[in-house]
Amino acid sequence: MTDYSEEQRNELEALESIYPDSCSGLLSEKPTTFTITVTSEAGENDETVQTTLKFTYREKYPDETPLYEIVSQENLDDNDVMDIIKLLEQQAEENLGMVMIFTLVSAVQEKLNEIVDQIKTRREEEKKQKEREAEEEEKQRFHGTPVTIENFLNWKAKFDAELLEIKRKKMKEEEQAGKNKLSGKQLFEMDHNLDTSDIQFLEEAGNNVEVDESLFQEMDDLELEDEEDDPDYNPVNLDSD
């Protein structure tokens, strides 16, 4: 007759020895319950994924499969959790009749390592995709959009419309500038001080206006001929003009 309690006790002792830092030890005696935390190998930037499995022995374990559940996890999405549950179910059925907790934990360990590799691969693909998109954007910047008859005609129509609008604005500005330009008469009509500005300037200067007398010193030395002393002078001819 199989002593299930003995087999279960021996397995738990072995598990505590194999996983001294991750096996919780006995949480419940009836039924026997304990947890084991499983951590993947370090991935990119020392990132890891982790899960804590809770096992409960049934009365006739290992001839019955143990109860198991995931009580916590880190860096795993819902699909990963479902995959681990399916893996535990498959391994439990395949190892029925033998103590199997070590086998189950080892299978989960391998699965977590695969998940880390998948995360690394996915990130590398995302990085490469971003690099390809950046290269494509750079090519588009230098090569531009291929010219077709259709997009050229669309561009030309837009260009002509913009050019016409610029000409209209310029003509309007020139027309407005012409309207605003005042004639001399209009300036005098708007500012009556303009016609007396010279007189006002002289009055304000007063006796301070300086005259350069040297300009007139040589006047007496000039030989100016009187028109009447000119032998060619003819008053009749002047009247005829």
PDB file of N, CA, C and O in Angstrom, residues 174-235:
ATOM      1  N   GLU A 174      -0.556  99.446 -54.265  1.00  0.00           N
ATOM      2  CA  GLU A 174      -0.079 100.564 -55.073  1.00  0.00           C
ATOM      3  C   GLU A 174      -1.187 101.578 -55.299  1.00  0.00           C
ATOM      4  O   GLU A 174      -0.956 102.795 -55.278  1.00  0.00           O
ATOM      5  N   GLU A 175      -2.402 101.074 -55.525  1.00  0.00           N
ATOM      6  CA  GLU A 175      -3.537 101.970 -55.731  1.00  0.00           C
ATOM      7  C   GLU A 175      -3.812 102.786 -54.472  1.00  0.00           C
ATOM      8  O   GLU A 175      -4.063 103.982 -54.524  1.00  0.00           O
ATOM      9  N   GLN A 176      -3.735 102.106 -53.326  1.00  0.00           N
ATOM     10  CA  GLN A 176      -3.975 102.794 -52.068  1.00  0.00           C
ATOM     11  C   GLN A 176      -2.890 103.825 -51.793  1.00  0.00           C
ATOM     12  O   GLN A 176      -3.150 104.923 -51.303  1.00  0.00           O
ATOM     13  N   ALA A 177      -1.641 103.463 -52.141  1.00  0.00           N
ATOM     14  CA  ALA A 177      -0.532 104.393 -51.941  1.00  0.00           C
ATOM     15  C   ALA A 177      -0.703 105.628 -52.822  1.00  0.00           C
ATOM     16  O   ALA A 177      -0.397 106.752 -52.420  1.00  0.00           O
ATOM     17  N   GLY A 178      -1.199 105.459 -54.062  1.00  0.00           N
ATOM     18  CA  GLY A 178      -1.432 106.581 -54.967  1.00  0.00           C
ATOM     19  C   GLY A 178      -2.508 107.517 -54.443  1.00  0.00           C
ATOM     20  O   GLY A 178      -2.420 108.728 -54.573  1.00  0.00           O
ATOM     21  N   LYS A 179      -3.524 106.959 -53.825  1.00  0.00           N
ATOM     22  CA  LYS A 179      -4.598 107.773 -53.269  1.00  0.00           C
ATOM     23  C   LYS A 179      -4.104 108.590 -52.084  1.00  0.00           C
ATOM     24  O   LYS A 179      -4.535 109.707 -51.852  1.00  0.00           O
ATOM     25  N   ASN A 180      -3.192 108.012 -51.326  1.00  0.00           N
ATOM     26  CA  ASN A 180      -2.733 108.677 -50.111  1.00  0.00           C
ATOM     27  C   ASN A 180      -1.635 109.717 -50.369  1.00  0.00           C
ATOM     28  O   ASN A 180      -1.279 110.478 -49.486  1.00  0.00           O
ATOM     29  N   LYS A 181      -1.054 109.765 -51.589  1.00  0.00           N
ATOM     30  CA  LYS A 181       0.015 110.715 -51.900  1.00  0.00           C
ATOM     31  C   LYS A 181      -0.584 112.103 -52.139  1.00  0.00           C
ATOM     32  O   LYS A 181      -1.437 112.284 -53.006  1.00  0.00           O
ATOM     33  N   LEU A 182      -0.146 113.105 -51.391  1.00  0.00           N
ATOM     34  CA  LEU A 182      -0.710 114.456 -51.449  1.00  0.00           C
ATOM     35  C   LEU A 182       0.122 115.350 -52.366  1.00  0.00           C
ATOM     36  O   LEU A 182       1.354 115.245 -52.416  1.00  0.00           O
ATOM     37  N   SER A 183      -0.568 116.243 -53.080  1.00  0.00           N
ATOM     38  CA  SER A 183       0.115 117.231 -53.913  1.00  0.00           C
ATOM     39  C   SER A 183       0.600 118.378 -53.035  1.00  0.00           C
ATOM     40  O   SER A 183       0.246 118.491 -51.855  1.00  0.00           O
ATOM     41  N   GLY A 184       1.438 119.282 -53.651  1.00  0.00           N
ATOM     42  CA  GLY A 184       1.928 120.431 -52.901  1.00  0.00           C
ATOM     43  C   GLY A 184       0.791 121.313 -52.432  1.00  0.00           C
ATOM     44  O   GLY A 184       0.794 121.826 -51.302  1.00  0.00           O
ATOM     45  N   LYS A 185      -0.176 121.510 -53.287  1.00  0.00           N
ATOM     46  CA  LYS A 185      -1.328 122.334 -52.930  1.00  0.00           C
ATOM     47  C   LYS A 185      -2.078 121.753 -51.753  1.00  0.00           C
ATOM     48  O   LYS A 185      -2.477 122.459 -50.826  1.00  0.00           O
ATOM     49  N   GLN A 186      -2.252 120.410 -51.762  1.00  0.00           N
ATOM     50  CA  GLN A 186      -2.967 119.762 -50.671  1.00  0.00           C
ATOM     51  C   GLN A 186      -2.206 119.885 -49.365  1.00  0.00           C
ATOM     52  O   GLN A 186      -2.786 120.051 -48.301  1.00  0.00           O
ATOM     53  N   LEU A 187      -0.855 119.835 -49.465  1.00  0.00           N
ATOM     54  CA  LEU A 187      -0.051 119.986 -48.257  1.00  0.00           C
ATOM     55  C   LEU A 187      -0.224 121.371 -47.652  1.00  0.00           C
ATOM     56  O   LEU A 187      -0.350 121.538 -46.441  1.00  0.00           O
ATOM     57  N   PHE A 188      -0.232 122.457 -48.551  1.00  0.00           N
ATOM     58  CA  PHE A 188      -0.421 123.816 -48.057  1.00  0.00           C
ATOM     59  C   PHE A 188      -1.809 124.011 -47.467  1.00  0.00           C
ATOM     60  O   PHE A 188      -1.998 124.720 -46.497  1.00  0.00           O
ATOM     61  N   GLU A 189      -2.800 123.353 -48.111  1.00  0.00           N
ATOM     62  CA  GLU A 189      -4.170 123.489 -47.605  1.00  0.00           C
ATOM     63  C   GLU A 189      -4.331 122.829 -46.248  1.00  0.00           C
ATOM     64  O   GLU A 189      -5.103 123.264 -45.413  1.00  0.00           O
ATOM     65  N   MET A 190      -3.568 121.718 -46.026  1.00  0.00           N
ATOM     66  CA  MET A 190      -3.673 121.008 -44.758  1.00  0.00           C
ATOM     67  C   MET A 190      -2.874 121.701 -43.676  1.00  0.00           C
ATOM     68  O   MET A 190      -3.231 121.673 -42.501  1.00  0.00           O
ATOM     69  N   ASP A 191      -1.751 122.405 -44.037  1.00  0.00           N
ATOM     70  CA  ASP A 191      -0.903 123.058 -43.043  1.00  0.00           C
ATOM     71  C   ASP A 191      -0.633 124.484 -43.513  1.00  0.00           C
ATOM     72  O   ASP A 191       0.200 124.726 -44.381  1.00  0.00           O
ATOM     73  N   HIS A 192      -1.356 125.470 -42.950  1.00  0.00           N
ATOM     74  CA  HIS A 192      -1.230 126.867 -43.361  1.00  0.00           C
ATOM     75  C   HIS A 192       0.066 127.495 -42.884  1.00  0.00           C
ATOM     76  O   HIS A 192       0.387 128.617 -43.266  1.00  0.00           O
ATOM     77  N   ASN A 193       0.788 126.833 -42.050  1.00  0.00           N
ATOM     78  CA  ASN A 193       2.049 127.385 -41.560  1.00  0.00           C
ATOM     79  C   ASN A 193       3.157 127.257 -42.593  1.00  0.00           C
ATOM     80  O   ASN A 193       4.210 127.878 -42.457  1.00  0.00           O
ATOM     81  N   LEU A 194       2.959 126.438 -43.627  1.00  0.00           N
ATOM     82  CA  LEU A 194       4.009 126.220 -44.609  1.00  0.00           C
ATOM     83  C   LEU A 194       4.335 127.494 -45.386  1.00  0.00           C
ATOM     84  O   LEU A 194       5.486 127.738 -45.747  1.00  0.00           O
ATOM     85  N   ASP A 195       3.298 128.364 -45.668  1.00  0.00           N
ATOM     86  CA  ASP A 195       3.549 129.557 -46.478  1.00  0.00           C
ATOM     87  C   ASP A 195       4.278 130.646 -45.696  1.00  0.00           C
ATOM     88  O   ASP A 195       4.754 131.612 -46.276  1.00  0.00           O
ATOM     89  N   THR A 196       4.333 130.545 -44.394  1.00  0.00           N
ATOM     90  CA  THR A 196       5.042 131.559 -43.584  1.00  0.00           C
ATOM     91  C   THR A 196       6.246 130.972 -42.890  1.00  0.00           C
ATOM     92  O   THR A 196       6.829 131.600 -42.015  1.00  0.00           O
ATOM     93  N   SER A 197       6.596 129.748 -43.246  1.00  0.00           N
ATOM     94  CA  SER A 197       7.681 129.068 -42.533  1.00  0.00           C
ATOM     95  C   SER A 197       9.012 129.773 -42.714  1.00  0.00           C
ATOM     96  O   SER A 197       9.795 129.887 -41.777  1.00  0.00           O
ATOM     97  N   ASP A 198       9.293 130.321 -43.946  1.00  0.00           N
ATOM     98  CA  ASP A 198      10.574 130.997 -44.166  1.00  0.00           C
ATOM     99  C   ASP A 198      10.656 132.284 -43.368  1.00  0.00           C
ATOM    100  O   ASP A 198      11.702 132.626 -42.790  1.00  0.00           O
ATOM    101  N   ILE A 199       9.541 133.042 -43.366  1.00  0.00           N
ATOM    102  CA  ILE A 199       9.518 134.301 -42.607  1.00  0.00           C
ATOM    103  C   ILE A 199       9.686 134.021 -41.130  1.00  0.00           C
ATOM    104  O   ILE A 199      10.426 134.701 -40.416  1.00  0.00           O
ATOM    105  N   GLN A 200       8.995 132.991 -40.659  1.00  0.00           N
ATOM    106  CA  GLN A 200       9.081 132.621 -39.249  1.00  0.00           C
ATOM    107  C   GLN A 200      10.509 132.233 -38.882  1.00  0.00           C
ATOM    108  O   GLN A 200      11.014 132.577 -37.820  1.00  0.00           O
ATOM    109  N   PHE A 201      11.193 131.583 -39.800  1.00  0.00           N
ATOM    110  CA  PHE A 201      12.576 131.180 -39.555  1.00  0.00           C
ATOM    111  C   PHE A 201      13.474 132.399 -39.382  1.00  0.00           C
ATOM    112  O   PHE A 201      14.298 132.478 -38.479  1.00  0.00           O
ATOM    113  N   LEU A 202      13.269 133.431 -40.274  1.00  0.00           N
ATOM    114  CA  LEU A 202      14.084 134.633 -40.189  1.00  0.00           C
ATOM    115  C   LEU A 202      13.795 135.420 -38.927  1.00  0.00           C
ATOM    116  O   LEU A 202      14.685 135.980 -38.292  1.00  0.00           O
ATOM    117  N   GLU A 203      12.497 135.469 -38.543  1.00  0.00           N
ATOM    118  CA  GLU A 203      12.133 136.195 -37.332  1.00  0.00           C
ATOM    119  C   GLU A 203      12.743 135.543 -36.104  1.00  0.00           C
ATOM    120  O   GLU A 203      13.207 136.201 -35.188  1.00  0.00           O
ATOM    121  N   GLU A 204      12.726 134.205 -36.089  1.00  0.00           N
ATOM    122  CA  GLU A 204      13.286 133.501 -34.945  1.00  0.00           C
ATOM    123  C   GLU A 204      14.787 133.681 -34.891  1.00  0.00           C
ATOM    124  O   GLU A 204      15.399 133.727 -33.825  1.00  0.00           O
ATOM    125  N   ALA A 205      15.445 133.811 -36.075  1.00  0.00           N
ATOM    126  CA  ALA A 205      16.893 133.973 -36.088  1.00  0.00           C
ATOM    127  C   ALA A 205      17.297 135.344 -35.566  1.00  0.00           C
ATOM    128  O   ALA A 205      18.306 135.504 -34.896  1.00  0.00           O
ATOM    129  N   GLY A 206      16.459 136.416 -35.900  1.00  0.00           N
ATOM    130  CA  GLY A 206      16.720 137.761 -35.411  1.00  0.00           C
ATOM    131  C   GLY A 206      18.066 138.283 -35.866  1.00  0.00           C
ATOM    132  O   GLY A 206      18.452 138.152 -37.023  1.00  0.00           O
ATOM    133  N   ASN A 207      18.797 138.846 -34.940  1.00  0.00           N
ATOM    134  CA  ASN A 207      20.109 139.401 -35.259  1.00  0.00           C
ATOM    135  C   ASN A 207      21.193 138.359 -35.315  1.00  0.00           C
ATOM    136  O   ASN A 207      22.370 138.678 -35.469  1.00  0.00           O
ATOM    137  N   ASN A 208      20.809 137.181 -35.110  1.00  0.00           N
ATOM    138  CA  ASN A 208      21.804 136.113 -35.084  1.00  0.00           C
ATOM    139  C   ASN A 208      22.163 135.615 -36.466  1.00  0.00           C
ATOM    140  O   ASN A 208      23.014 134.737 -36.603  1.00  0.00           O
ATOM    141  N   VAL A 209      21.505 136.147 -37.486  1.00  0.00           N
ATOM    142  CA  VAL A 209      21.814 135.700 -38.843  1.00  0.00           C
ATOM    143  C   VAL A 209      23.144 136.304 -39.245  1.00  0.00           C
ATOM    144  O   VAL A 209      23.341 137.516 -39.213  1.00  0.00           O
ATOM    145  N   GLU A 210      24.094 135.525 -39.601  1.00  0.00           N
ATOM    146  CA  GLU A 210      25.425 135.974 -39.968  1.00  0.00           C
ATOM    147  C   GLU A 210      25.544 136.078 -41.478  1.00  0.00           C
ATOM    148  O   GLU A 210      25.061 135.203 -42.198  1.00  0.00           O
ATOM    149  N   VAL A 211      26.181 137.140 -41.941  1.00  0.00           N
ATOM    150  CA  VAL A 211      26.395 137.368 -43.364  1.00  0.00           C
ATOM    151  C   VAL A 211      27.876 137.351 -43.634  1.00  0.00           C
ATOM    152  O   VAL A 211      28.656 138.030 -42.932  1.00  0.00           O
ATOM    153  N   ASP A 212      28.292 136.637 -44.589  1.00  0.00           N
ATOM    154  CA  ASP A 212      29.701 136.568 -44.959  1.00  0.00           C
ATOM    155  C   ASP A 212      30.008 137.753 -45.888  1.00  0.00           C
ATOM    156  O   ASP A 212      29.673 137.741 -47.074  1.00  0.00           O
ATOM    157  N   GLU A 213      30.590 138.843 -45.339  1.00  0.00           N
ATOM    158  CA  GLU A 213      30.830 140.047 -46.096  1.00  0.00           C
ATOM    159  C   GLU A 213      31.897 139.860 -47.162  1.00  0.00           C
ATOM    160  O   GLU A 213      31.986 140.618 -48.129  1.00  0.00           O
ATOM    161  N   SER A 214      32.730 138.854 -46.994  1.00  0.00           N
ATOM    162  CA  SER A 214      33.797 138.624 -47.968  1.00  0.00           C
ATOM    163  C   SER A 214      33.231 138.323 -49.346  1.00  0.00           C
ATOM    164  O   SER A 214      33.906 138.471 -50.357  1.00  0.00           O
ATOM    165  N   LEU A 215      31.955 137.858 -49.354  1.00  0.00           N
ATOM    166  CA  LEU A 215      31.340 137.553 -50.632  1.00  0.00           C
ATOM    167  C   LEU A 215      31.145 138.821 -51.469  1.00  0.00           C
ATOM    168  O   LEU A 215      30.964 138.745 -52.685  1.00  0.00           O
ATOM    169  N   PHE A 216      31.102 140.001 -50.800  1.00  0.00           N
ATOM    170  CA  PHE A 216      30.807 141.240 -51.505  1.00  0.00           C
ATOM    171  C   PHE A 216      32.028 142.159 -51.629  1.00  0.00           C
ATOM    172  O   PHE A 216      31.957 143.224 -52.210  1.00  0.00           O
ATOM    173  N   GLN A 217      33.146 141.807 -51.046  1.00  0.00           N
ATOM    174  CA  GLN A 217      34.322 142.678 -51.061  1.00  0.00           C
ATOM    175  C   GLN A 217      34.887 142.881 -52.462  1.00  0.00           C
ATOM    176  O   GLN A 217      35.446 143.918 -52.773  1.00  0.00           O
ATOM    177  N   GLU A 218      34.786 141.921 -53.310  1.00  0.00           N
ATOM    178  CA  GLU A 218      35.383 141.998 -54.635  1.00  0.00           C
ATOM    179  C   GLU A 218      34.422 142.571 -55.674  1.00  0.00           C
ATOM    180  O   GLU A 218      34.712 142.599 -56.852  1.00  0.00           O
ATOM    181  N   MET A 219      33.207 142.935 -55.228  1.00  0.00           N
ATOM    182  CA  MET A 219      32.207 143.412 -56.179  1.00  0.00           C
ATOM    183  C   MET A 219      32.680 144.676 -56.898  1.00  0.00           C
ATOM    184  O   MET A 219      32.444 144.858 -58.105  1.00  0.00           O
ATOM    185  N   ASP A 220      33.401 145.601 -56.163  1.00  0.00           N
ATOM    186  CA  ASP A 220      33.833 146.851 -56.768  1.00  0.00           C
ATOM    187  C   ASP A 220      34.918 146.651 -57.801  1.00  0.00           C
ATOM    188  O   ASP A 220      35.140 147.463 -58.697  1.00  0.00           O
ATOM    189  N   ASP A 221      35.637 145.579 -57.677  1.00  0.00           N
ATOM    190  CA  ASP A 221      36.735 145.312 -58.597  1.00  0.00           C
ATOM    191  C   ASP A 221      36.272 144.715 -59.906  1.00  0.00           C
ATOM    192  O   ASP A 221      37.052 144.578 -60.849  1.00  0.00           O
ATOM    193  N   LEU A 222      35.016 144.284 -59.909  1.00  0.00           N
ATOM    194  CA  LEU A 222      34.508 143.680 -61.127  1.00  0.00           C
ATOM    195  C   LEU A 222      34.243 144.764 -62.170  1.00  0.00           C
ATOM    196  O   LEU A 222      33.718 145.838 -61.847  1.00  0.00           O
ATOM    197  N   GLU A 223      34.615 144.553 -63.431  1.00  0.00           N
ATOM    198  CA  GLU A 223      34.374 145.502 -64.509  1.00  0.00           C
ATOM    199  C   GLU A 223      33.061 145.174 -65.174  1.00  0.00           C
ATOM    200  O   GLU A 223      32.960 144.255 -65.973  1.00  0.00           O
ATOM    201  N   LEU A 224      32.021 145.833 -64.729  1.00  0.00           N
ATOM    202  CA  LEU A 224      30.695 145.608 -65.265  1.00  0.00           C
ATOM    203  C   LEU A 224      30.393 146.697 -66.289  1.00  0.00           C
ATOM    204  O   LEU A 224      30.502 147.891 -65.997  1.00  0.00           O
ATOM    205  N   GLU A 225      30.045 146.341 -67.443  1.00  0.00           N
ATOM    206  CA  GLU A 225      29.757 147.295 -68.502  1.00  0.00           C
ATOM    207  C   GLU A 225      28.322 147.734 -68.444  1.00  0.00           C
ATOM    208  O   GLU A 225      27.417 146.920 -68.242  1.00  0.00           O
ATOM    209  N   ASP A 226      28.111 149.013 -68.591  1.00  0.00           N
ATOM    210  CA  ASP A 226      26.754 149.526 -68.656  1.00  0.00           C
ATOM    211  C   ASP A 226      26.183 149.178 -70.002  1.00  0.00           C
ATOM    212  O   ASP A 226      26.869 149.230 -71.018  1.00  0.00           O
ATOM    213  N   GLU A 227      24.951 148.806 -70.002  1.00  0.00           N
ATOM    214  CA  GLU A 227      24.321 148.401 -71.247  1.00  0.00           C
ATOM    215  C   GLU A 227      24.363 149.548 -72.260  1.00  0.00           C
ATOM    216  O   GLU A 227      24.490 149.322 -73.475  1.00  0.00           O
ATOM    217  N   GLU A 228      24.290 150.814 -71.755  1.00  0.00           N
ATOM    218  CA  GLU A 228      24.271 151.940 -72.687  1.00  0.00           C
ATOM    219  C   GLU A 228      25.638 152.167 -73.308  1.00  0.00           C
ATOM    220  O   GLU A 228      25.769 152.756 -74.364  1.00  0.00           O
ATOM    221  N   ASP A 229      26.725 151.687 -72.624  1.00  0.00           N
ATOM    222  CA  ASP A 229      28.070 151.827 -73.165  1.00  0.00           C
ATOM    223  C   ASP A 229      28.403 150.730 -74.153  1.00  0.00           C
ATOM    224  O   ASP A 229      29.439 150.748 -74.794  1.00  0.00           O
ATOM    225  N   ASP A 230      27.512 149.802 -74.258  1.00  0.00           N
ATOM    226  CA  ASP A 230      27.754 148.678 -75.183  1.00  0.00           C
ATOM    227  C   ASP A 230      27.446 149.151 -76.591  1.00  0.00           C
ATOM    228  O   ASP A 230      26.331 149.609 -76.874  1.00  0.00           O
ATOM    229  N   PRO A 231      28.443 149.093 -77.517  1.00  0.00           N
ATOM    230  CA  PRO A 231      28.186 149.572 -78.891  1.00  0.00           C
ATOM    231  C   PRO A 231      27.112 148.780 -79.596  1.00  0.00           C
ATOM    232  O   PRO A 231      26.493 149.267 -80.528  1.00  0.00           O
ATOM    233  N   ASP A 232      26.857 147.566 -79.155  1.00  0.00           N
ATOM    234  CA  ASP A 232      25.833 146.735 -79.814  1.00  0.00           C
ATOM    235  C   ASP A 232      24.470 146.919 -79.183  1.00  0.00           C
ATOM    236  O   ASP A 232      23.510 146.251 -79.554  1.00  0.00           O
ATOM    237  N   TYR A 233      24.379 147.766 -78.168  1.00  0.00           N
ATOM    238  CA  TYR A 233      23.120 147.949 -77.468  1.00  0.00           C
ATOM    239  C   TYR A 233      22.135 148.691 -78.340  1.00  0.00           C
ATOM    240  O   TYR A 233      22.450 149.741 -78.876  1.00  0.00           O
ATOM    241  N   ASN A 234      20.946 148.170 -78.529  1.00  0.00           N
ATOM    242  CA  ASN A 234      19.927 148.784 -79.366  1.00  0.00           C
ATOM    243  C   ASN A 234      18.593 148.623 -78.686  1.00  0.00           C
ATOM    244  O   ASN A 234      18.025 147.523 -78.653  1.00  0.00           O
ATOM    245  N   PRO A 235      18.062 149.665 -78.087  1.00  0.00           N
ATOM    246  CA  PRO A 235      16.776 149.560 -77.367  1.00  0.00           C
ATOM    247  C   PRO A 235      15.638 149.155 -78.274  1.00  0.00           C
ATOM    248  O   PRO A 235      14.678 148.552 -77.840  1.00  0.00           O
TER     249      PRO A 235
END
